Amino acid sequence: MRTATTVEASGAPWRETVDFAVEAERIGVDVCWVAEAWGSDAPSALGYLAARTSRMVLGSGVLQVGTRSPVLLAQTALTLADMSGGRFLLGLGSSGPQVIEGLHGVPFAHPLGRTRETVAVIRSVFAGEKVVHDGRHVRIPLPGGDGRPMRTSTVPNPDIPVYLATLSPRMLALTGEVADGWLGTSFVPEGAAAYLDPLRAGAAAAGRTLADLDLCQGAEVAFAADEGELAAMVAARRPGIAFSLGGMGTAAANFYFDAYRRQGWGERADRVRALWLAGDRAGAADAVDDAMVLGTTLLGTEDGVRARLADWRAAGVTTVRLYPAGGTRDARLETLGRAVDLVRALG
């Protein structure tokens, strides 16, 4: 099982983030994903980190489909792959209507079809082909204009891996069909079938198996000295899960909420979301139970985290994406190093 972590250019001071990434490479982390969401753009940070690292693979985690043209996504990936000496993974996601429409002002409708067509165009650019795509969502060249099919002037690189961050069954099936890897979240090994069955079905439709995909799953990791400290960690994590269930997306569309329900937390997720939408955020956090926190994170004593990592590996996770807890950069690096050592010890 490989190790990964995630950084973003916004939030902590940039120099501190760079130092964290450089130290993560020294510790032995295999992959560093750079997030975008509604903060700093990922490609700028990735280009900088490509110059400051030499071994660790770098990935966009994730660039949002619809905020850039498919060809621009491909050009960005080709540039970053070249800058990093082939150490780049293109991570894409459809995001949600709040970010896509509320922040970027572009339609969110039809994320499945838009993502499928975007990946097809990206693969074409990677291969050095003239770009011609007459789809429902992407039409290149634009019909009725003076444009003619073109190819980019970059050197082709069809080997750049494409990862999709997906949660819904249909999007998971698309991931299994067209992607090289899956960027997952809100994952519970005991409920893994909710994710892996659609991934497996999509892979089979393309004549592949799950073994052809890198299953990259992430969670917060923190080490408790005893059960009392663990209880405090769990309590501190409840508001974040309540936000995922009630505050992400919109009242009509919340893919995190749907994912929790499919993994067996139907009534509990319903209650948390109802309280959040009613404006009772403290009540929503209180409604998140210990099992929900411990099931979706890597919080525990060292023995507990070790056992949980083994559960993840047994469930099929091939890359574990670690979000180390800690109040300072050094504390987070210490947590990250301990977790990486545990993953290595699993073999």
mmCIF file of C-alpha atoms in Angstrom:
data_model
loop_
_atom_site.group_PDB
_atom_site.id
_atom_site.type_symbol
_atom_site.label_atom_id
_atom_site.label_comp_id
_atom_site.label_asym_id
_atom_site.label_seq_id
_atom_site.Cartn_x
_atom_site.Cartn_y
_atom_site.Cartn_z
ATOM 1 C CA MET A 1 0.000 0.000 0.000
ATOM 2 C CA ARG A 2 1.444 3.370 -1.055
ATOM 3 C CA THR A 3 1.264 6.487 1.084
ATOM 4 C CA ALA A 4 0.017 9.925 0.097
ATOM 5 C CA THR A 5 -0.864 13.241 1.678
ATOM 6 C CA THR A 6 -2.680 16.387 0.565
ATOM 7 C CA VAL A 7 -1.741 20.062 0.781
ATOM 8 C CA GLU A 8 -3.239 23.284 -0.554
ATOM 9 C CA ALA A 9 -1.741 26.685 -1.228
ATOM 10 C CA SER A 10 -4.358 28.561 0.798
ATOM 11 C CA GLY A 11 -4.770 28.293 4.539
ATOM 12 C CA ALA A 12 -1.340 27.946 6.135
ATOM 13 C CA PRO A 13 1.446 30.286 5.001
ATOM 14 C CA TRP A 14 2.758 29.062 1.640
ATOM 15 C CA ARG A 15 6.352 28.648 2.824
ATOM 16 C CA GLU A 16 5.155 26.431 5.644
ATOM 17 C CA THR A 17 3.163 24.334 3.173
ATOM 18 C CA VAL A 18 6.220 23.971 0.936
ATOM 19 C CA ASP A 19 8.362 22.917 3.889
ATOM 20 C CA PHE A 20 5.728 20.354 4.837
ATOM 21 C CA ALA A 21 5.699 18.876 1.320
ATOM 22 C CA VAL A 22 9.498 18.756 1.121
ATOM 23 C CA GLU A 23 9.686 17.022 4.504
ATOM 24 C CA ALA A 24 6.927 14.627 3.471
ATOM 25 C CA GLU A 25 9.124 13.544 0.575
ATOM 26 C CA ARG A 26 12.057 13.062 2.931
ATOM 27 C CA ILE A 27 9.888 10.966 5.253
ATOM 28 C CA GLY A 28 9.105 8.712 2.309
ATOM 29 C CA VAL A 29 5.574 9.705 1.278
ATOM 30 C CA ASP A 30 4.921 8.408 -2.228
ATOM 31 C CA VAL A 31 2.370 10.943 -3.518
ATOM 32 C CA CYS A 32 1.466 14.530 -2.643
ATOM 33 C CA TRP A 33 -1.928 15.713 -3.873
ATOM 34 C CA VAL A 34 -2.626 19.441 -4.124
ATOM 35 C CA ALA A 35 -6.207 20.463 -3.413
ATOM 36 C CA GLU A 36 -8.107 23.301 -5.057
ATOM 37 C CA ALA A 37 -11.777 23.322 -3.922
ATOM 38 C CA TRP A 38 -12.681 26.999 -3.398
ATOM 39 C CA GLY A 39 -9.191 28.084 -2.336
ATOM 40 C CA SER A 40 -5.952 28.608 -4.255
ATOM 41 C CA ASP A 41 -5.562 27.077 -7.692
ATOM 42 C CA ALA A 42 -3.698 23.770 -7.753
ATOM 43 C CA PRO A 43 -1.511 24.034 -10.917
ATOM 44 C CA SER A 44 0.467 27.040 -9.646
ATOM 45 C CA ALA A 45 1.340 25.187 -6.447
ATOM 46 C CA LEU A 46 2.122 21.986 -8.332
ATOM 47 C CA GLY A 47 4.577 23.753 -10.623
ATOM 48 C CA TYR A 48 6.387 25.201 -7.614
ATOM 49 C CA LEU A 49 6.488 21.860 -5.806
ATOM 50 C CA ALA A 50 7.807 20.156 -8.937
ATOM 51 C CA ALA A 51 10.916 22.331 -8.606
ATOM 52 C CA ARG A 52 11.300 21.691 -4.875
ATOM 53 C CA THR A 53 10.935 17.900 -4.927
ATOM 54 C CA SER A 54 12.695 15.160 -6.862
ATOM 55 C CA ARG A 55 11.113 11.798 -6.079
ATOM 56 C CA MET A 56 7.596 12.202 -4.737
ATOM 57 C CA VAL A 57 4.771 11.977 -7.280
ATOM 58 C CA LEU A 58 2.562 15.084 -7.474
ATOM 59 C CA GLY A 59 -1.138 15.119 -8.290
ATOM 60 C CA SER A 60 -3.988 17.570 -8.719
ATOM 61 C CA GLY A 61 -6.473 16.621 -6.065
ATOM 62 C CA VAL A 62 -8.656 17.826 -7.725
ATOM 63 C CA LEU A 63 -9.151 20.084 -10.734
ATOM 64 C CA GLN A 64 -12.849 20.716 -11.244
ATOM 65 C CA VAL A 65 -14.459 19.613 -14.494
ATOM 66 C CA GLY A 66 -16.270 22.542 -16.087
ATOM 67 C CA THR A 67 -14.075 25.337 -14.706
ATOM 68 C CA ARG A 68 -11.459 24.813 -17.424
ATOM 69 C CA SER A 69 -11.852 23.565 -20.968
ATOM 70 C CA PRO A 70 -10.914 19.896 -21.510
ATOM 71 C CA VAL A 71 -8.012 20.918 -23.741
ATOM 72 C CA LEU A 72 -6.694 23.349 -21.126
ATOM 73 C CA LEU A 73 -6.856 20.572 -18.525
ATOM 74 C CA ALA A 74 -4.793 18.390 -20.848
ATOM 75 C CA GLN A 75 -2.301 21.185 -21.573
ATOM 76 C CA THR A 76 -1.909 21.786 -17.834
ATOM 77 C CA ALA A 77 -1.299 18.095 -17.204
ATOM 78 C CA LEU A 78 1.235 17.819 -20.023
ATOM 79 C CA THR A 79 3.093 20.884 -18.734
ATOM 80 C CA LEU A 80 3.206 19.650 -15.142
ATOM 81 C CA ALA A 81 4.262 16.166 -16.217
ATOM 82 C CA ASP A 82 7.139 17.708 -18.148
ATOM 83 C CA MET A 83 8.128 20.066 -15.311
ATOM 84 C CA SER A 84 8.156 17.230 -12.785
ATOM 85 C CA GLY A 85 10.022 14.737 -14.925
ATOM 86 C CA GLY A 86 6.998 12.492 -15.307
ATOM 87 C CA ARG A 87 5.899 12.672 -11.666
ATOM 88 C CA PHE A 88 2.380 13.977 -12.276
ATOM 89 C CA LEU A 89 -1.113 12.508 -11.794
ATOM 90 C CA LEU A 90 -4.145 14.330 -13.193
ATOM 91 C CA GLY A 91 -6.932 14.232 -10.625
ATOM 92 C CA LEU A 92 -10.335 15.484 -11.756
ATOM 93 C CA GLY A 93 -13.682 15.874 -10.016
ATOM 94 C CA SER A 94 -17.108 17.237 -10.842
ATOM 95 C CA SER A 95 -17.351 19.096 -7.494
ATOM 96 C CA GLY A 96 -20.920 20.191 -6.715
ATOM 97 C CA PRO A 97 -23.467 22.804 -7.728
ATOM 98 C CA GLN A 98 -22.555 25.230 -4.935
ATOM 99 C CA VAL A 99 -18.946 25.581 -6.091
ATOM 100 C CA ILE A 100 -19.479 25.139 -9.838
ATOM 101 C CA GLU A 101 -22.529 27.382 -10.155
ATOM 102 C CA GLY A 102 -22.273 29.509 -7.018
ATOM 103 C CA LEU A 103 -18.582 30.359 -7.327
ATOM 104 C CA HIS A 104 -17.612 29.779 -10.962
ATOM 105 C CA GLY A 105 -20.917 30.644 -12.601
ATOM 106 C CA VAL A 106 -21.010 27.687 -14.970
ATOM 107 C CA PRO A 107 -23.752 25.019 -15.156
ATOM 108 C CA PHE A 108 -23.311 21.923 -13.011
ATOM 109 C CA ALA A 109 -25.923 19.842 -14.872
ATOM 110 C CA HIS A 110 -24.954 16.456 -16.320
ATOM 111 C CA PRO A 111 -21.700 15.873 -14.407
ATOM 112 C CA LEU A 112 -21.544 12.252 -15.613
ATOM 113 C CA GLY A 113 -21.670 13.062 -19.314
ATOM 114 C CA ARG A 114 -19.485 16.119 -18.958
ATOM 115 C CA THR A 115 -16.815 14.142 -17.099
ATOM 116 C CA ARG A 116 -16.898 11.286 -19.613
ATOM 117 C CA GLU A 117 -16.451 13.652 -22.556
ATOM 118 C CA THR A 118 -13.778 15.675 -20.770
ATOM 119 C CA VAL A 119 -11.690 12.553 -20.143
ATOM 120 C CA ALA A 120 -12.097 11.481 -23.772
ATOM 121 C CA VAL A 121 -10.801 14.838 -25.036
ATOM 122 C CA ILE A 122 -7.922 14.818 -22.538
ATOM 123 C CA ARG A 123 -6.839 11.351 -23.689
ATOM 124 C CA SER A 124 -6.922 12.590 -27.290
ATOM 125 C CA VAL A 125 -4.674 15.559 -26.471
ATOM 126 C CA PHE A 126 -2.309 13.341 -24.466
ATOM 127 C CA ALA A 127 -1.972 11.112 -27.543
ATOM 128 C CA GLY A 128 -1.042 14.050 -29.759
ATOM 129 C CA GLU A 129 -4.148 13.763 -31.927
ATOM 130 C CA LYS A 130 -6.057 16.543 -33.618
ATOM 131 C CA VAL A 131 -8.885 17.376 -31.247
ATOM 132 C CA VAL A 132 -12.267 16.537 -32.704
ATOM 133 C CA HIS A 133 -15.174 15.865 -30.366
ATOM 134 C CA ASP A 134 -18.834 16.247 -31.232
ATOM 135 C CA GLY A 135 -20.537 15.412 -27.955
ATOM 136 C CA ARG A 136 -23.497 16.652 -26.012
ATOM 137 C CA HIS A 137 -21.388 18.722 -23.641
ATOM 138 C CA VAL A 138 -18.104 19.260 -25.456
ATOM 139 C CA ARG A 139 -17.928 20.266 -29.114
ATOM 140 C CA ILE A 140 -14.515 20.890 -30.631
ATOM 141 C CA PRO A 141 -14.081 22.661 -33.005
ATOM 142 C CA LEU A 142 -17.025 24.890 -32.178
ATOM 143 C CA PRO A 143 -19.700 24.307 -34.848
ATOM 144 C CA GLY A 144 -20.543 27.158 -37.175
ATOM 145 C CA GLY A 145 -17.317 29.021 -36.617
ATOM 146 C CA ASP A 146 -14.085 29.412 -38.513
ATOM 147 C CA GLY A 147 -12.127 26.964 -36.379
ATOM 148 C CA ARG A 148 -10.580 23.812 -37.788
ATOM 149 C CA PRO A 149 -9.310 20.748 -35.901
ATOM 150 C CA MET A 150 -5.960 21.364 -34.226
ATOM 151 C CA ARG A 151 -3.478 19.497 -32.113
ATOM 152 C CA THR A 152 -1.454 21.085 -29.354
ATOM 153 C CA SER A 153 2.227 21.795 -29.966
ATOM 154 C CA THR A 154 3.268 19.914 -26.815
ATOM 155 C CA VAL A 155 5.075 16.597 -26.967
ATOM 156 C CA PRO A 156 2.502 13.778 -26.628
ATOM 157 C CA ASN A 157 2.448 11.850 -23.361
ATOM 158 C CA PRO A 158 -0.332 9.241 -23.322
ATOM 159 C CA ASP A 159 0.985 7.721 -20.088
ATOM 160 C CA ILE A 160 -0.182 10.480 -17.719
ATOM 161 C CA PRO A 161 -2.536 8.730 -15.278
ATOM 162 C CA VAL A 162 -6.039 10.150 -14.887
ATOM 163 C CA TYR A 163 -7.768 9.857 -11.509
ATOM 164 C CA LEU A 164 -11.401 10.686 -10.809
ATOM 165 C CA ALA A 165 -12.780 11.807 -7.455
ATOM 166 C CA THR A 166 -16.243 10.282 -7.361
ATOM 167 C CA LEU A 167 -18.908 9.279 -4.845
ATOM 168 C CA SER A 168 -22.185 8.369 -6.585
ATOM 169 C CA PRO A 169 -22.693 4.879 -8.083
ATOM 170 C CA ARG A 170 -22.852 6.091 -11.685
ATOM 171 C CA MET A 171 -19.775 8.266 -11.319
ATOM 172 C CA LEU A 172 -17.954 5.409 -9.602
ATOM 173 C CA ALA A 173 -18.833 3.128 -12.527
ATOM 174 C CA LEU A 174 -17.445 5.745 -14.921
ATOM 175 C CA THR A 175 -14.252 5.820 -12.871
ATOM 176 C CA GLY A 176 -13.882 2.069 -13.174
ATOM 177 C CA GLU A 177 -14.436 2.322 -16.904
ATOM 178 C CA VAL A 178 -12.199 5.222 -17.977
ATOM 179 C CA ALA A 179 -9.796 6.205 -15.168
ATOM 180 C CA ASP A 180 -6.444 4.928 -13.933
ATOM 181 C CA GLY A 181 -7.276 5.638 -10.319
ATOM 182 C CA TRP A 182 -10.003 6.589 -7.861
ATOM 183 C CA LEU A 183 -9.773 9.388 -5.311
ATOM 184 C CA GLY A 184 -12.218 8.448 -2.586
ATOM 185 C CA THR A 185 -13.446 9.936 0.650
ATOM 186 C CA SER A 186 -15.889 9.141 3.461
ATOM 187 C CA PHE A 187 -14.781 5.518 3.149
ATOM 188 C CA VAL A 188 -15.550 2.757 5.648
ATOM 189 C CA PRO A 189 -13.917 -0.643 5.075
ATOM 190 C CA GLU A 190 -17.017 -2.404 6.414
ATOM 191 C CA GLY A 191 -19.121 -0.584 3.819
ATOM 192 C CA ALA A 192 -16.604 -0.770 0.996
ATOM 193 C CA ALA A 193 -19.011 -2.559 -1.340
ATOM 194 C CA ALA A 194 -20.956 0.704 -1.724
ATOM 195 C CA TYR A 195 -17.925 2.045 -3.579
ATOM 196 C CA LEU A 196 -16.152 -1.019 -4.910
ATOM 197 C CA ASP A 197 -19.148 -2.734 -6.527
ATOM 198 C CA PRO A 198 -19.822 0.184 -8.947
ATOM 199 C CA LEU A 199 -16.096 0.597 -9.564
ATOM 200 C CA ARG A 200 -15.833 -3.107 -10.333
ATOM 201 C CA ALA A 201 -18.844 -3.014 -12.656
ATOM 202 C CA GLY A 202 -17.432 -0.073 -14.585
ATOM 203 C CA ALA A 203 -14.066 -1.756 -14.921
ATOM 204 C CA ALA A 204 -15.715 -4.947 -16.185
ATOM 205 C CA ALA A 205 -17.639 -2.963 -18.809
ATOM 206 C CA ALA A 206 -14.273 -1.841 -20.190
ATOM 207 C CA GLY A 207 -12.741 -5.321 -20.026
ATOM 208 C CA ARG A 208 -10.743 -4.485 -16.901
ATOM 209 C CA THR A 209 -10.689 -5.373 -13.220
ATOM 210 C CA LEU A 210 -10.241 -3.406 -10.003
ATOM 211 C CA ALA A 211 -6.570 -4.408 -10.122
ATOM 212 C CA ASP A 212 -6.196 -1.973 -13.042
ATOM 213 C CA LEU A 213 -7.060 0.967 -10.792
ATOM 214 C CA ASP A 214 -5.167 2.646 -7.989
ATOM 215 C CA LEU A 215 -7.744 2.935 -5.196
ATOM 216 C CA CYS A 216 -6.605 6.013 -3.283
ATOM 217 C CA GLN A 217 -8.569 6.640 -0.112
ATOM 218 C CA GLY A 218 -7.978 9.385 2.416
ATOM 219 C CA ALA A 219 -8.716 10.170 6.048
ATOM 220 C CA GLU A 220 -7.468 12.170 9.002
ATOM 221 C CA VAL A 221 -4.842 10.343 11.066
ATOM 222 C CA ALA A 222 -4.009 11.073 14.699
ATOM 223 C CA PHE A 223 -2.482 9.057 17.519
ATOM 224 C CA ALA A 224 -4.019 9.007 20.996
ATOM 225 C CA ALA A 225 -1.996 8.116 24.069
ATOM 226 C CA ASP A 226 -5.026 6.499 25.737
ATOM 227 C CA GLU A 227 -8.780 6.093 25.475
ATOM 228 C CA GLY A 228 -9.430 9.438 27.188
ATOM 229 C CA GLU A 229 -7.414 11.328 24.602
ATOM 230 C CA LEU A 230 -9.099 9.355 21.835
ATOM 231 C CA ALA A 231 -12.529 10.369 23.142
ATOM 232 C CA ALA A 232 -11.480 14.024 22.917
ATOM 233 C CA MET A 233 -10.249 13.516 19.337
ATOM 234 C CA VAL A 234 -13.529 11.914 18.350
ATOM 235 C CA ALA A 235 -15.516 14.776 19.862
ATOM 236 C CA ALA A 236 -13.408 17.309 17.978
ATOM 237 C CA ARG A 237 -14.059 15.536 14.675
ATOM 238 C CA ARG A 238 -17.879 15.464 14.975
ATOM 239 C CA PRO A 239 -18.493 19.012 13.638
ATOM 240 C CA GLY A 240 -16.521 18.237 10.476
ATOM 241 C CA ILE A 241 -18.633 15.192 9.692
ATOM 242 C CA ALA A 242 -21.806 17.139 10.492
ATOM 243 C CA PHE A 243 -20.689 19.750 7.942
ATOM 244 C CA SER A 244 -20.100 17.040 5.314
ATOM 245 C CA LEU A 245 -23.572 15.602 5.902
ATOM 246 C CA GLY A 246 -25.463 18.862 6.166
ATOM 247 C CA GLY A 247 -23.381 21.683 4.757
ATOM 248 C CA MET A 248 -21.753 20.291 1.645
ATOM 249 C CA GLY A 249 -23.598 20.720 -1.630
ATOM 250 C CA THR A 250 -27.153 22.011 -1.449
ATOM 251 C CA ALA A 251 -30.362 20.998 0.294
ATOM 252 C CA ALA A 252 -31.262 18.974 -2.791
ATOM 253 C CA ALA A 253 -27.864 17.476 -3.660
ATOM 254 C CA ASN A 254 -25.241 16.347 -1.137
ATOM 255 C CA PHE A 255 -23.071 13.518 -2.429
ATOM 256 C CA TYR A 256 -21.320 13.012 0.922
ATOM 257 C CA PHE A 257 -24.642 12.517 2.664
ATOM 258 C CA ASP A 258 -25.670 9.985 0.022
ATOM 259 C CA ALA A 259 -22.371 8.123 0.442
ATOM 260 C CA TYR A 260 -22.795 7.806 4.217
ATOM 261 C CA ARG A 261 -26.325 6.482 3.745
ATOM 262 C CA ARG A 262 -25.183 3.838 1.263
ATOM 263 C CA GLN A 263 -22.603 2.614 3.771
ATOM 264 C CA GLY A 264 -25.205 1.860 6.414
ATOM 265 C CA TRP A 265 -25.764 5.122 8.290
ATOM 266 C CA GLY A 266 -29.200 5.898 6.896
ATOM 267 C CA GLU A 267 -31.131 7.013 9.975
ATOM 268 C CA ARG A 268 -28.120 8.601 11.647
ATOM 269 C CA ALA A 269 -27.195 10.569 8.527
ATOM 270 C CA ASP A 270 -30.817 11.679 8.101
ATOM 271 C CA ARG A 271 -30.910 13.031 11.654
ATOM 272 C CA VAL A 272 -27.599 14.877 11.363
ATOM 273 C CA ARG A 273 -28.584 16.490 8.092
ATOM 274 C CA ALA A 274 -32.055 17.459 9.314
ATOM 275 C CA LEU A 275 -30.591 19.213 12.353
ATOM 276 C CA TRP A 276 -28.001 21.015 10.244
ATOM 277 C CA LEU A 277 -30.544 22.230 7.701
ATOM 278 C CA ALA A 278 -32.757 23.420 10.570
ATOM 279 C CA GLY A 279 -29.899 25.634 11.733
ATOM 280 C CA ASP A 280 -28.954 23.535 14.771
ATOM 281 C CA ARG A 281 -25.283 22.940 13.984
ATOM 282 C CA ALA A 282 -24.352 22.039 17.550
ATOM 283 C CA GLY A 283 -27.159 19.497 17.634
ATOM 284 C CA ALA A 284 -26.047 18.093 14.294
ATOM 285 C CA ALA A 285 -22.519 17.605 15.624
ATOM 286 C CA ASP A 286 -23.850 15.921 18.776
ATOM 287 C CA ALA A 287 -25.869 13.540 16.594
ATOM 288 C CA VAL A 288 -22.685 12.214 14.949
ATOM 289 C CA ASP A 289 -21.854 9.087 16.926
ATOM 290 C CA ASP A 290 -18.442 7.640 17.791
ATOM 291 C CA ALA A 291 -18.771 4.799 15.288
ATOM 292 C CA MET A 292 -19.299 7.254 12.440
ATOM 293 C CA VAL A 293 -16.109 9.133 13.349
ATOM 294 C CA LEU A 294 -13.943 6.082 13.982
ATOM 295 C CA GLY A 295 -15.289 4.312 10.904
ATOM 296 C CA THR A 296 -14.262 7.066 8.495
ATOM 297 C CA THR A 297 -10.975 8.225 10.057
ATOM 298 C CA LEU A 298 -7.662 6.842 11.220
ATOM 299 C CA LEU A 299 -7.913 8.107 14.794
ATOM 300 C CA GLY A 300 -6.752 5.840 17.600
ATOM 301 C CA THR A 301 -3.934 4.501 19.663
ATOM 302 C CA GLU A 302 -0.967 3.262 17.659
ATOM 303 C CA ASP A 303 -2.302 -0.291 17.831
ATOM 304 C CA GLY A 304 -5.719 0.945 16.775
ATOM 305 C CA VAL A 305 -4.411 2.887 13.763
ATOM 306 C CA ARG A 306 -2.263 -0.081 12.766
ATOM 307 C CA ALA A 307 -5.300 -2.375 12.842
ATOM 308 C CA ARG A 308 -7.399 0.110 10.916
ATOM 309 C CA LEU A 309 -4.769 0.456 8.191
ATOM 310 C CA ALA A 310 -4.786 -3.321 7.852
ATOM 311 C CA ASP A 311 -8.583 -3.165 7.435
ATOM 312 C CA TRP A 312 -8.190 -0.602 4.664
ATOM 313 C CA ARG A 313 -5.638 -2.713 2.856
ATOM 314 C CA ALA A 314 -7.826 -5.822 3.190
ATOM 315 C CA ALA A 315 -10.758 -3.861 1.739
ATOM 316 C CA GLY A 316 -8.732 -3.121 -1.409
ATOM 317 C CA VAL A 317 -7.201 0.311 -0.804
ATOM 318 C CA THR A 318 -3.878 0.529 -2.658
ATOM 319 C CA THR A 319 -2.880 4.093 -1.710
ATOM 320 C CA VAL A 320 -3.749 5.585 1.675
ATOM 321 C CA ARG A 321 -3.999 9.381 1.668
ATOM 322 C CA LEU A 322 -3.056 10.676 5.107
ATOM 323 C CA TYR A 323 -4.289 13.950 6.602
ATOM 324 C CA PRO A 324 -2.080 14.219 9.686
ATOM 325 C CA ALA A 325 -3.463 16.023 12.713
ATOM 326 C CA GLY A 326 -1.391 18.489 14.698
ATOM 327 C CA GLY A 327 -1.355 22.098 15.804
ATOM 328 C CA THR A 328 1.966 22.888 14.134
ATOM 329 C CA ARG A 329 3.831 21.837 11.008
ATOM 330 C CA ASP A 330 6.283 19.789 13.074
ATOM 331 C CA ALA A 331 3.461 18.050 14.938
ATOM 332 C CA ARG A 332 1.750 17.149 11.666
ATOM 333 C CA LEU A 333 5.013 15.845 10.237
ATOM 334 C CA GLU A 334 5.583 13.710 13.312
ATOM 335 C CA THR A 335 2.094 12.219 12.942
ATOM 336 C CA LEU A 336 2.661 11.691 9.227
ATOM 337 C CA GLY A 337 5.971 9.921 9.846
ATOM 338 C CA ARG A 338 4.436 7.566 12.392
ATOM 339 C CA ALA A 339 1.624 6.699 10.002
ATOM 340 C CA VAL A 340 4.020 6.108 7.092
ATOM 341 C CA ASP A 341 6.053 3.754 9.276
ATOM 342 C CA LEU A 342 2.909 1.775 10.110
ATOM 343 C CA VAL A 343 1.990 1.455 6.431
ATOM 344 C CA ARG A 344 5.505 0.266 5.582
ATOM 345 C CA ALA A 345 5.336 -2.321 8.341
ATOM 346 C CA LEU A 346 2.204 -3.783 6.731
ATOM 347 C CA GLY A 347 4.361 -4.720 3.726
#
